[in-house]
Short mmCIF file of C-alpha atoms in Angstrom, two decimals:
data_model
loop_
_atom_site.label_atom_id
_atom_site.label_comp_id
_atom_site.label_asym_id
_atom_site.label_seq_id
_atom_site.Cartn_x
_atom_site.Cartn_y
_atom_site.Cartn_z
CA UNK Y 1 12.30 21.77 -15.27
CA UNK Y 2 9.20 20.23 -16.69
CA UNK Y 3 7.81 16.48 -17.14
CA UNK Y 4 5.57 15.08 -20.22
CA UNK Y 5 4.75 11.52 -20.21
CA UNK Y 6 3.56 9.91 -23.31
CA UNK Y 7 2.11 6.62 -21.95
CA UNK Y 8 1.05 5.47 -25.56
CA UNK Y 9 4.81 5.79 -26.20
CA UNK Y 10 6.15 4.28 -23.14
CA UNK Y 11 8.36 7.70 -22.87
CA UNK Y 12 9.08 10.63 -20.38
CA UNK Y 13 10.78 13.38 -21.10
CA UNK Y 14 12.81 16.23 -19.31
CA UNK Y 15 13.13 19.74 -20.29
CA UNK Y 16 14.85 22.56 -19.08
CA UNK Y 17 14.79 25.99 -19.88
CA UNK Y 18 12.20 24.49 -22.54
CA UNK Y 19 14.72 22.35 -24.33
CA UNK Y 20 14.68 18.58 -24.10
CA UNK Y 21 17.24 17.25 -21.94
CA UNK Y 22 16.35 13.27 -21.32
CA UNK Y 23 14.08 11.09 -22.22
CA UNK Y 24 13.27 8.01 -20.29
CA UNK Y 25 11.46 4.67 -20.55
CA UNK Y 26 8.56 4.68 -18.31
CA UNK Y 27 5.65 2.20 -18.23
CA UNK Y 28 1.94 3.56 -17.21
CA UNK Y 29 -1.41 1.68 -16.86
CA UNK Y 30 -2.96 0.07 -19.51
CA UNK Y 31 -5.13 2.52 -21.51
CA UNK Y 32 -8.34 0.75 -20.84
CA UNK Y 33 -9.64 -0.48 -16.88
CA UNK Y 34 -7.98 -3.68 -16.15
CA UNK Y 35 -9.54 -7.04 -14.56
CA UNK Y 36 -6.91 -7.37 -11.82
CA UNK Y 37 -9.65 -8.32 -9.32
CA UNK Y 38 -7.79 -6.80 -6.39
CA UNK Y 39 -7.31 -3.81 -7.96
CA UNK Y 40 -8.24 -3.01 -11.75
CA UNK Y 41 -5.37 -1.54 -13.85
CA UNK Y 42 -6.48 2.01 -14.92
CA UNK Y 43 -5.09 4.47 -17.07
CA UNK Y 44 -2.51 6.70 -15.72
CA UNK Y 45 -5.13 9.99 -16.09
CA UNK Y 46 -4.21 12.69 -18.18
CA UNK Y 47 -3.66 16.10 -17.04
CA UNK Y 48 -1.21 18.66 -15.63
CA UNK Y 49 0.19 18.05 -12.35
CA UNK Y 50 2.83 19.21 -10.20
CA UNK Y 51 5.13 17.25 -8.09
CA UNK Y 52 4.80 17.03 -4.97
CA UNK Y 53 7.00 14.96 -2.60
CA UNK Y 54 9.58 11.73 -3.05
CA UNK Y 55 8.74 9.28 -0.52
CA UNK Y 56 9.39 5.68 1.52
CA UNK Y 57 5.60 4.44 0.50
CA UNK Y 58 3.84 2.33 2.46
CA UNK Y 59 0.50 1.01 2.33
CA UNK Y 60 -1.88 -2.10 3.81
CA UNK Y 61 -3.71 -2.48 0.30
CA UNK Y 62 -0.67 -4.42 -1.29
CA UNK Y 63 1.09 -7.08 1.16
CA UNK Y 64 4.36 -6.47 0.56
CA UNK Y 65 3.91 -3.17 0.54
CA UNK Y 66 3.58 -2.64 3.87
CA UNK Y 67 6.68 -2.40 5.20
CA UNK Y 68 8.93 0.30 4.19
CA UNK Y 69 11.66 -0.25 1.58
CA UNK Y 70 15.01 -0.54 3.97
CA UNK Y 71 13.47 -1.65 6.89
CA UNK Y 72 15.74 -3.61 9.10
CA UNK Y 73 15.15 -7.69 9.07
CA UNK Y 74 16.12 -9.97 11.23
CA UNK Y 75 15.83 -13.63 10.20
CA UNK Y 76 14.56 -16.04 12.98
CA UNK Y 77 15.02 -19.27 11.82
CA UNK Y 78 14.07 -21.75 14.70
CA UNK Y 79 10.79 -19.89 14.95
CA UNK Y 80 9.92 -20.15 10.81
CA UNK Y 81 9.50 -15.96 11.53
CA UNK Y 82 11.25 -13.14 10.18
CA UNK Y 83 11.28 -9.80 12.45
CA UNK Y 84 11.17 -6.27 10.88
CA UNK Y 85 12.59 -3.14 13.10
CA UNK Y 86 9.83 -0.72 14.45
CA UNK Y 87 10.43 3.03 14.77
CA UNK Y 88 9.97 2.61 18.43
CA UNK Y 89 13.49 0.26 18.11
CA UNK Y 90 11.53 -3.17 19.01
CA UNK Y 91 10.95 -5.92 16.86
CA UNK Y 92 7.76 -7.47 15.12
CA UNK Y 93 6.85 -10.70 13.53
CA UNK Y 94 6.44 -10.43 9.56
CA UNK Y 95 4.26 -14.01 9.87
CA UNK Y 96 1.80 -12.24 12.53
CA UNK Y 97 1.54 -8.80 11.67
CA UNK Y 98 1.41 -9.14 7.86
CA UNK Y 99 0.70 -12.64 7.14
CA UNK Y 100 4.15 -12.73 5.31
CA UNK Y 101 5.88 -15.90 5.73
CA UNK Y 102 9.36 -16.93 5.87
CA UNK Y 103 9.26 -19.27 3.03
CA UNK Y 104 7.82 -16.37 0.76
CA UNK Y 105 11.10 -14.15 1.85
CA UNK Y 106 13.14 -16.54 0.94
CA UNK Y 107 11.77 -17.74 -2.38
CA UNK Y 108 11.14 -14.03 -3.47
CA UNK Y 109 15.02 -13.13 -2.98
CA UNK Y 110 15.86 -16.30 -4.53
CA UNK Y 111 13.46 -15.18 -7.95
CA UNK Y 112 15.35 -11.65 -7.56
CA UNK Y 113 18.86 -12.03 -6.31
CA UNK Y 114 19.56 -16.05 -6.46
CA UNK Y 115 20.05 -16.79 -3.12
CA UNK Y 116 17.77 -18.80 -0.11
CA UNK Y 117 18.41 -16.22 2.29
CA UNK Y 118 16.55 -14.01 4.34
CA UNK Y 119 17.71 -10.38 3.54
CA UNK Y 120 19.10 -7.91 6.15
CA UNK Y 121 16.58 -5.60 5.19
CA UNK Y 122 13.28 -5.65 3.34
CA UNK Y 123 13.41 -4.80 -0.41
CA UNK Y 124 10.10 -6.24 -1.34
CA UNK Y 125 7.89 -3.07 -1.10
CA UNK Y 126 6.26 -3.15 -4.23
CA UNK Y 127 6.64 0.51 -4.88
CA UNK Y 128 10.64 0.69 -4.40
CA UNK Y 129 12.81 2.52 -2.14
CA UNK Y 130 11.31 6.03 -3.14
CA UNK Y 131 8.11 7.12 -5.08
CA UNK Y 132 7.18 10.09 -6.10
CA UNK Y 133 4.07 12.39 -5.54
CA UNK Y 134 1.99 14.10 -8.13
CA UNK Y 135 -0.86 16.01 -7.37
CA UNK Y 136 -3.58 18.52 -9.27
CA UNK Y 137 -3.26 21.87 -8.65
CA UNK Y 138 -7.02 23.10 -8.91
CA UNK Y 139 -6.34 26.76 -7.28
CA UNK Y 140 -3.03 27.09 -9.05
CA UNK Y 141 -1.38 28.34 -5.58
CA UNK Y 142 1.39 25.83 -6.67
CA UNK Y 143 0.62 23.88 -2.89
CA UNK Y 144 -1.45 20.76 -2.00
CA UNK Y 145 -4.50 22.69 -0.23
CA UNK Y 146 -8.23 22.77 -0.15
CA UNK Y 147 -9.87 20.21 -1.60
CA UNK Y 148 -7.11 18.76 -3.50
CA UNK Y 149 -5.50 15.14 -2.84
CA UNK Y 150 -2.26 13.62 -3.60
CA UNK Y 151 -2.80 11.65 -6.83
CA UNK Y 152 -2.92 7.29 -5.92
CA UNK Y 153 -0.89 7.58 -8.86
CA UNK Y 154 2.49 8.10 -8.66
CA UNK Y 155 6.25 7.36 -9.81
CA UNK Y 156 8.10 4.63 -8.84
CA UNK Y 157 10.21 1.46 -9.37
CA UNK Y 158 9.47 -2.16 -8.30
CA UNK Y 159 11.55 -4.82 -6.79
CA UNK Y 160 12.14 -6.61 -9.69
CA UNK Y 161 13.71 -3.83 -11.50
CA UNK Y 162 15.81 -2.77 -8.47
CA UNK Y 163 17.32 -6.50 -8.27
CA UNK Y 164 18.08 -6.18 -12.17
CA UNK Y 165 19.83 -2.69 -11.67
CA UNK Y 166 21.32 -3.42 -8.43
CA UNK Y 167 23.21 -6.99 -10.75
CA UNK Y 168 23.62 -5.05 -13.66
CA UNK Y 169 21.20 -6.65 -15.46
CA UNK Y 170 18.86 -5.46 -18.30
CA UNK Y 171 16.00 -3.67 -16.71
CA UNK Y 172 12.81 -4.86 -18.23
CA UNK Y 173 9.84 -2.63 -17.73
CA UNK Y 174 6.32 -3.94 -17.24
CA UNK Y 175 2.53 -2.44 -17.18
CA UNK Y 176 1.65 -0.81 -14.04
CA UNK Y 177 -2.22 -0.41 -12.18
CA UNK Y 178 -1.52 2.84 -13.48
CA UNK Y 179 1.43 4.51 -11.78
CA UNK Y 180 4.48 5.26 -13.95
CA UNK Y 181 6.70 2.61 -13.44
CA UNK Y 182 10.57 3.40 -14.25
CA UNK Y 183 14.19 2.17 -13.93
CA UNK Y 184 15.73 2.98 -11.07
CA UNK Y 185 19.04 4.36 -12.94
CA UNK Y 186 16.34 6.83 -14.59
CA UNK Y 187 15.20 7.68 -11.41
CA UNK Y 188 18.27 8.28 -10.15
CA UNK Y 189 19.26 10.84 -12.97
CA UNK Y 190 15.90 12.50 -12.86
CA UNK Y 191 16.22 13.61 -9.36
CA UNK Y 192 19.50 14.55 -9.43
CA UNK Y 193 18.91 16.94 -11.91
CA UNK Y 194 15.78 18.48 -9.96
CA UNK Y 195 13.16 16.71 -12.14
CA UNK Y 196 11.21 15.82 -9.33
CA UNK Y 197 11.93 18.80 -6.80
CA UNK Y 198 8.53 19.73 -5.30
CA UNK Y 199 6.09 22.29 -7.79
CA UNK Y 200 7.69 20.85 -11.00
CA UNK Y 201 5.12 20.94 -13.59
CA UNK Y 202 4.25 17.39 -14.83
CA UNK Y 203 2.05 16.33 -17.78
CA UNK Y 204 0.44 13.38 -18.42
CA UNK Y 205 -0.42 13.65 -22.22
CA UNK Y 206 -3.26 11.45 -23.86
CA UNK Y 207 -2.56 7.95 -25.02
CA UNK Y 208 -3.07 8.58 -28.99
CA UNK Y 209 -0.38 11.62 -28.15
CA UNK Y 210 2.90 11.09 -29.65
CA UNK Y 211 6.26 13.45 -28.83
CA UNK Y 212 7.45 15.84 -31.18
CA UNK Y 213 10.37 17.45 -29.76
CA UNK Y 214 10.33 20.63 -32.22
CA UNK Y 215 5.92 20.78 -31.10
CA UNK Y 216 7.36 20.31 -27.47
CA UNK Y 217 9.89 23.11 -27.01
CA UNK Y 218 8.01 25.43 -29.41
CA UNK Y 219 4.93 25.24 -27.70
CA UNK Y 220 6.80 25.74 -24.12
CA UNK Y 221 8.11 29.00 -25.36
CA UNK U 1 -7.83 -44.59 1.52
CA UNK U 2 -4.52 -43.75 3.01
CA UNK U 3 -3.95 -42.45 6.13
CA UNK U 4 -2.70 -39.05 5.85
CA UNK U 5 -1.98 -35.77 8.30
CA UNK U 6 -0.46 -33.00 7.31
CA UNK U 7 0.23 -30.19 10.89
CA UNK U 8 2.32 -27.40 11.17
CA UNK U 9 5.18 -27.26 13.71
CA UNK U 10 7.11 -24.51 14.71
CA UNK U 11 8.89 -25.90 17.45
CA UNK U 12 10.94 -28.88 18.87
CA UNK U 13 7.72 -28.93 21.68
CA UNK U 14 5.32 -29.03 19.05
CA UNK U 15 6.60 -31.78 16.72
CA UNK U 16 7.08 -33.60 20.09
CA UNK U 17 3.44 -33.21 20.51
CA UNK U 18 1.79 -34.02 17.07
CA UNK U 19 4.15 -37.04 17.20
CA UNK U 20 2.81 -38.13 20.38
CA UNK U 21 -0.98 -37.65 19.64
CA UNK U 22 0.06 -39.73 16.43
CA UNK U 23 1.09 -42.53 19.16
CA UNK U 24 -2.30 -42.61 20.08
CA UNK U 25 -3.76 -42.55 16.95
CA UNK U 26 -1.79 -45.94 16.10
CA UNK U 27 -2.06 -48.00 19.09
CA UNK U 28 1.35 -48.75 19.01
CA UNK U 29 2.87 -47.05 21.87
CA UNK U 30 6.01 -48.09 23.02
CA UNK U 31 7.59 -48.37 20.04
CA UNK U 32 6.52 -44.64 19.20
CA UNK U 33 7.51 -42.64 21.83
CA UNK U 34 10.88 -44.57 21.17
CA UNK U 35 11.05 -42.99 17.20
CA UNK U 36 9.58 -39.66 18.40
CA UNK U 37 12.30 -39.54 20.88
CA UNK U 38 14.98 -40.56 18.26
CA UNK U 39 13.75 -38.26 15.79
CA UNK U 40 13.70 -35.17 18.24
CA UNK U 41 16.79 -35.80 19.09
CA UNK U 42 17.77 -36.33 15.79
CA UNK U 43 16.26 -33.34 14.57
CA UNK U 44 18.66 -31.38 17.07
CA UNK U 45 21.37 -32.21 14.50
CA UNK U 46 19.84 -32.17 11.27
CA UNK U 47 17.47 -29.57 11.33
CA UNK U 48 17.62 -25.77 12.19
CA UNK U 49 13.84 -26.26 12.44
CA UNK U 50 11.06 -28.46 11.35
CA UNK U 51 8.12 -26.50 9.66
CA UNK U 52 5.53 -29.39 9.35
CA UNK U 53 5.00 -33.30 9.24
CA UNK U 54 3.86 -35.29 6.81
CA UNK U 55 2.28 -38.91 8.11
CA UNK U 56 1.25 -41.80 6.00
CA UNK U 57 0.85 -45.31 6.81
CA UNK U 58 4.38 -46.42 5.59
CA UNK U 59 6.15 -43.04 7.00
CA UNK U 60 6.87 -39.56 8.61
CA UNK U 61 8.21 -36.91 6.52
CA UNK U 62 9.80 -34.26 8.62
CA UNK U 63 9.93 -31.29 6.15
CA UNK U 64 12.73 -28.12 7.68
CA UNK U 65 15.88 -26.87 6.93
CA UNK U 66 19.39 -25.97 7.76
CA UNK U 67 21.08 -23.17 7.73
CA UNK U 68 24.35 -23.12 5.19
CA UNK U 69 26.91 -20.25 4.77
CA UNK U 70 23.98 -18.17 5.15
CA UNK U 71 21.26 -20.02 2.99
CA UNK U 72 18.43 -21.71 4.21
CA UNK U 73 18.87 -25.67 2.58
CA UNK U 74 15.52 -27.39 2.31
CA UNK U 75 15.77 -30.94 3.52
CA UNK U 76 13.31 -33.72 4.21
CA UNK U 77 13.60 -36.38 7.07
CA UNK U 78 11.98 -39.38 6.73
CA UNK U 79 11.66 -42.13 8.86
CA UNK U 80 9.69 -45.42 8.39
CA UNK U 81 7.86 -47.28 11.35
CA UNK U 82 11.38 -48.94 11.95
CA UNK U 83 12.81 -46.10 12.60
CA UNK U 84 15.19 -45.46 10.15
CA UNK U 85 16.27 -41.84 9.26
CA UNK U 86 17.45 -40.54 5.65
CA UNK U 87 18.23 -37.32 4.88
CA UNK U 88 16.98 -36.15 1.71
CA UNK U 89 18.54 -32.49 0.34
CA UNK U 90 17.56 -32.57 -3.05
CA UNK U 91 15.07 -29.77 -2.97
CA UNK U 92 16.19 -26.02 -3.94
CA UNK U 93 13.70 -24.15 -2.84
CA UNK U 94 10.79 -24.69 0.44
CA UNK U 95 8.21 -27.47 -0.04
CA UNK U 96 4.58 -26.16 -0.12
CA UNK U 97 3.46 -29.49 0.40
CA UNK U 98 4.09 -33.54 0.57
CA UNK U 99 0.89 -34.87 -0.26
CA UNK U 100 0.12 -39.22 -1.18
CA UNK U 101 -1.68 -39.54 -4.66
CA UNK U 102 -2.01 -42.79 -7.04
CA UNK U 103 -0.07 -44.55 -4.21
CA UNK U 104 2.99 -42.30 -4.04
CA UNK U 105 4.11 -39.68 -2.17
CA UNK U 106 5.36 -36.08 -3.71
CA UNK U 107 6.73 -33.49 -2.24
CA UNK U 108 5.62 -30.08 -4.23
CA UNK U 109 8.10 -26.70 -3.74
CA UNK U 110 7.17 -23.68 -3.72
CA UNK U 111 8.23 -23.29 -7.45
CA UNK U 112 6.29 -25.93 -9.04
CA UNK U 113 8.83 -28.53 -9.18
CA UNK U 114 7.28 -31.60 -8.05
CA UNK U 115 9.26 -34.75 -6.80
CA UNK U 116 8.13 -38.25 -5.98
CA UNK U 117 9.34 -40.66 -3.37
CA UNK U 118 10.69 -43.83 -4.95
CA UNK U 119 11.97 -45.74 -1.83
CA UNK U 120 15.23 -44.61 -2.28
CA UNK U 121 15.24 -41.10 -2.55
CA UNK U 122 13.44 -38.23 -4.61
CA UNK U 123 12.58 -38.31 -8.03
CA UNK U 124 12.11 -34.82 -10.23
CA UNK U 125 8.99 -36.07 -11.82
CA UNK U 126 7.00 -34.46 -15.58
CA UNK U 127 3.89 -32.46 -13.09
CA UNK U 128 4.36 -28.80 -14.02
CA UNK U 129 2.47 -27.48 -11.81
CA UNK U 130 2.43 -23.59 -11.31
CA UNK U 131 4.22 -21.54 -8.22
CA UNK U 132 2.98 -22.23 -4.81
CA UNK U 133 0.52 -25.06 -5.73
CA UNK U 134 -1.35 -27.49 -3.60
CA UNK U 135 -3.32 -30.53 -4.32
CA UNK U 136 -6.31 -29.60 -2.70
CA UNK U 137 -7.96 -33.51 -2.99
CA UNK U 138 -7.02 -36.65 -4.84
CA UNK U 139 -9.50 -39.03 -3.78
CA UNK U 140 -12.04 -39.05 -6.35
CA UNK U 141 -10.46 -36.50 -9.01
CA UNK U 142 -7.60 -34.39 -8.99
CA UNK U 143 -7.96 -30.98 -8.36
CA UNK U 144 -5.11 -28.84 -7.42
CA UNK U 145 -4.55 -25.14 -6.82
CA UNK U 146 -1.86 -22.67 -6.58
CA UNK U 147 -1.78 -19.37 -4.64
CA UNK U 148 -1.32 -15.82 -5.59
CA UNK U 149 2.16 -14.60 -5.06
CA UNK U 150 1.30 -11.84 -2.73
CA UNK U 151 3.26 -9.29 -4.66
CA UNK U 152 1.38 -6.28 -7.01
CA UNK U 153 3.31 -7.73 -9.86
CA UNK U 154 1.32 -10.29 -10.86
CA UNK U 155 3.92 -12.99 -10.42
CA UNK U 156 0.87 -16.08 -10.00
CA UNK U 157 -2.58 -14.82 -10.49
CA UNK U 158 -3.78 -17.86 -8.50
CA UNK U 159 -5.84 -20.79 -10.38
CA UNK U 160 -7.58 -23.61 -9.74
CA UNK U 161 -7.33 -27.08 -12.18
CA UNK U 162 -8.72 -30.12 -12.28
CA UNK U 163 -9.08 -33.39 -13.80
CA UNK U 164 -12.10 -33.34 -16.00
CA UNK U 165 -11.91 -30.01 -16.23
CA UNK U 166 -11.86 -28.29 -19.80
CA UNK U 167 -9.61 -25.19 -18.71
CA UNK U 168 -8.45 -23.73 -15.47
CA UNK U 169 -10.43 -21.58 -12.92
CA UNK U 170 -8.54 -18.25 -12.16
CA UNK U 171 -8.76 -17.79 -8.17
CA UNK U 172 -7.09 -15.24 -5.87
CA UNK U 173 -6.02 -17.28 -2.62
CA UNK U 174 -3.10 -16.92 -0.54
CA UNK U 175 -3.57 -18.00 3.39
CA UNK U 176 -6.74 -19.94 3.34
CA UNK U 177 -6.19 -22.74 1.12
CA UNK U 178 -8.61 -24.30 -1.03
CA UNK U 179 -10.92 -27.05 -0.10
CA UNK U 180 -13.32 -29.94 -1.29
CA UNK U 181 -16.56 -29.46 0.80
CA UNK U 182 -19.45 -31.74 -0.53
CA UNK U 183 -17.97 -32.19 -4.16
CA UNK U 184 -17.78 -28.64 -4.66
CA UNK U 185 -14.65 -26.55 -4.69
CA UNK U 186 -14.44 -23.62 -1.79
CA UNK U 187 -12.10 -21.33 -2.43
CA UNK U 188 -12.23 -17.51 -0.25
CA UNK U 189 -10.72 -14.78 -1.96
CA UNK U 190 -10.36 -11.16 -0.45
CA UNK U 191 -11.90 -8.59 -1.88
CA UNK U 192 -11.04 -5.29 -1.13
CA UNK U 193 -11.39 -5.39 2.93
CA UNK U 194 -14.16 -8.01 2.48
CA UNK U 195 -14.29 -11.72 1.10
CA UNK U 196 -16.21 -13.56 -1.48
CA UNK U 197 -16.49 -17.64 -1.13
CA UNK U 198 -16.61 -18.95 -4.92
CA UNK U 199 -18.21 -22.82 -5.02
CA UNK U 200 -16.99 -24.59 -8.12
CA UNK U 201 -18.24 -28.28 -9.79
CA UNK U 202 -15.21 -30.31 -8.64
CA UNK U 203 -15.80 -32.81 -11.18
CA UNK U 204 -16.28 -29.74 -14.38
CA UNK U 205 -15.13 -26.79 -12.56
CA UNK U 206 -17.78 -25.19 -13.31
CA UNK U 207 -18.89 -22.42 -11.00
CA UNK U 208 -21.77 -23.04 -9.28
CA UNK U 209 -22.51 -19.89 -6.88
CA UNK U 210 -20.13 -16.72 -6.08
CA UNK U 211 -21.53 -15.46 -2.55
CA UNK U 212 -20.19 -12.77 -0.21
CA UNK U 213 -19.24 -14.03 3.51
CA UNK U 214 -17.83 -11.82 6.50
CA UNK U 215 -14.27 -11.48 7.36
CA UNK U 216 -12.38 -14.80 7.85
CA UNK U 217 -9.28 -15.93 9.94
CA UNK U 218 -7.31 -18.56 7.91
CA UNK U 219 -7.29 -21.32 10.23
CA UNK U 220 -11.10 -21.49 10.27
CA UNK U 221 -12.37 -24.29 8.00
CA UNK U 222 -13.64 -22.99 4.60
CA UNK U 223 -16.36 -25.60 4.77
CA UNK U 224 -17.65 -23.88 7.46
CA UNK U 225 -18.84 -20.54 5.61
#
């Protein structure tokens, strides 16, 4: 198995056994910096890759991203609060620990699935239940050592795209700060078929790059 | 200029208490703690909970909600001086804020829609104002702001309008609203883990001075930085 991306093109593409077996939608960054003041939009970086891990991601930089997709809610109505499990099994406030109110819940589920409700668990993270982990291999010992990093950059969906998918709705991509951003049906496909089982080779080509499937599988061989 | 007081209220003990200090306020105490009392008790039955209060000369506004089938329904309590209670429900989604301007009272929610209070109920009225926006001050010109969704999608960038203005003023805000301090316009936005105050013109929106300050808690007062 093997992943190209084509971010000019808006396209990933599968192979195995260096034949082309899907091809994907996928959105990247923009191909110049952004102006997104909290955090530019940057190209998603050419390169080879390999993948690395698929993962709940959490982080503090993005609000709503830092709770894990899935985690358990409990809505708290007479306090204006909303309280999100903790792996220890008790119960924090979304309003104090993350500034989130319970107003914001509720209108953001209302924007994505149409009702004024508090969820039973939180599918706001703004990386989607799973994302997935590239990283440069600068040794070529196929693992994440020395001085290399996992990539900021990654694979993933968003919560708009999940509500769409989850109602059957047309999926509509959008521009990313430069992680790929894809449907969550695609998602689901690619891993199933071991597209993103740890040390697949992944390729990020240049924007101005276009896919020739004959160039591709010729060029693999 | 009319007497207004916006405070947020969590609980049955704290609307209890705003209402009370609002006794004061008026000198007209027996008659208060009578409504206050109605109201709480009122509230008991018509509200899952209140979330703030909204005081001008003529009225209260007691903005909550109920819970429905498993929805949260936005309603509005208001009560004149008298003491009468309506129920108002015609809101579908949270109101960011009931604010008096020209003479009238409009309640904002969180979506933009903006309604004004006609005596008899609310009105929808022609404002369209972006998400999550606030009139920030009224008195001399308009100028009104709304928030940045806090999602990475970029949902609401945040921006800042007013009138006399020739376009609007993108911001990033989302706890620490907005406000007038010596005819300029404060706003804080976070940058990375620090902040930056912005000062704009209030009357051109032009902006005046961009400085860095230190970390800020949101109930501090912006004019203070």
């Amino acid at each position: 198995m093997k992943l190209h991306f084509y971010p000019g093109q808006h396209l990933l593409v599968l192979t195995e056994k260096n034949k082309v077996v899907g091809r994907y939608e996928a959105i990247g960054g923009p191909s110049q910096i952004g102006q997104d003041q909290r955090m530019p939009e940057e190209p998603t970086w050419p390169g080879s890759y390999l993948i690395h891990s698929t993962q709940r991601y959490i982080t503090p930089t993005w609000q709503m991203s830092s709770l894990a997709w899935g985690t358990e809610l409990q809505d708290k109505p007479s306090l204006n609060d909303v309280w999100y499990k903790l792996q220890s099994g008790k119960w924090g406030s979304l309003l104090k620990d993350f500034k989130i109110s319970r107003d914001v819940i509720i209108f953001y589920n209302k924007r994505l699935y149409g009702k004024n409700a508090v969820p039973s668990q939180w599918i706001f993270n703004d990386f989607g239940p799973l994302a997935i982990r590239w990283f440069k291999d600068l040794n070529g010992n196929g693992k994440l050592d020395a001085k290399e990093r996992l990539s900021g950059q990654m694979f993933h969906t968003t919560p708009d795209n999940e509500a769409e998918h989850y109602q059957g709705m047309e999926v509509k991509l959008y521009p990313s700060h430069g992680c790929i951003h894809m449907k969550p049906g695609d998602r689901d496909t690619i891993l199933s078929r071991g597209g993103f089982k740890k040390g697949t080779p992944f390729v990020v080509h240049k924007y101005a790059e276009r896919f020739n499937q004959e160039r591709l599988e010729n060029s693999a061989q | 200029m009319l007497f207004t007081n916006m405070r947020n209220v969590s609980t049955k003990k704290g609307l209890k208490t705003v209402l009370s200090k609002k006794v004061t306020s008026l000198h007209i105490l027996p008659l208060c703690i009578l409504f206050s009392a109605s109201l709480y008790a009122e509230e008991t039955k018509l509200l899952d909970a209140t979330q703030y209060v909204f005081e001008n000369k003529h009225s209260t506004f007691q903005v909550g909600y109920k819970l429905k089938n498993g929805e949260t329904i936005t309603h509005v309590l208001r009560s004149d001086l008298g003491g009468q209670l309506t129920n108002d429900s015609v809101f579908e989604d949270s109101i960011f804020q009931i604010t008096d301007f020209a003479g009238q009272t409009y309640a904002i929610q969180m979506d933009g829609e903006s309604f004004m209070w006609t005596g008899q109920g609310w009105q929808v009225t022609d404002f369209d104002f972006d998400m999550l926006t606030k009139i920030i001050s009224h008195d001399q010109n308009l100028v009104y702001c709304s928030a940045t969704f806090p999602s990475k999608a970029m949902m609401n960038q945040g921006r800042c309008m007013g009138e006399g203005w020739e376009t609007p003023q993108n911001v990033f805000w989302y706890d620490i609203t907005p406000e007038i301090c010596d005819n300029e316009l404060w706003v804080v936005e976070p940058v990375g883990s620090a902040n930056q105050l912005k000062q704009f013109d209030r009357f051109s929106g032009k902006l005046i001075k961009t400085r860095s300050i230190r970390f800020v808690k949101p109930e501090l007062d912006v004019c203070t930085f």
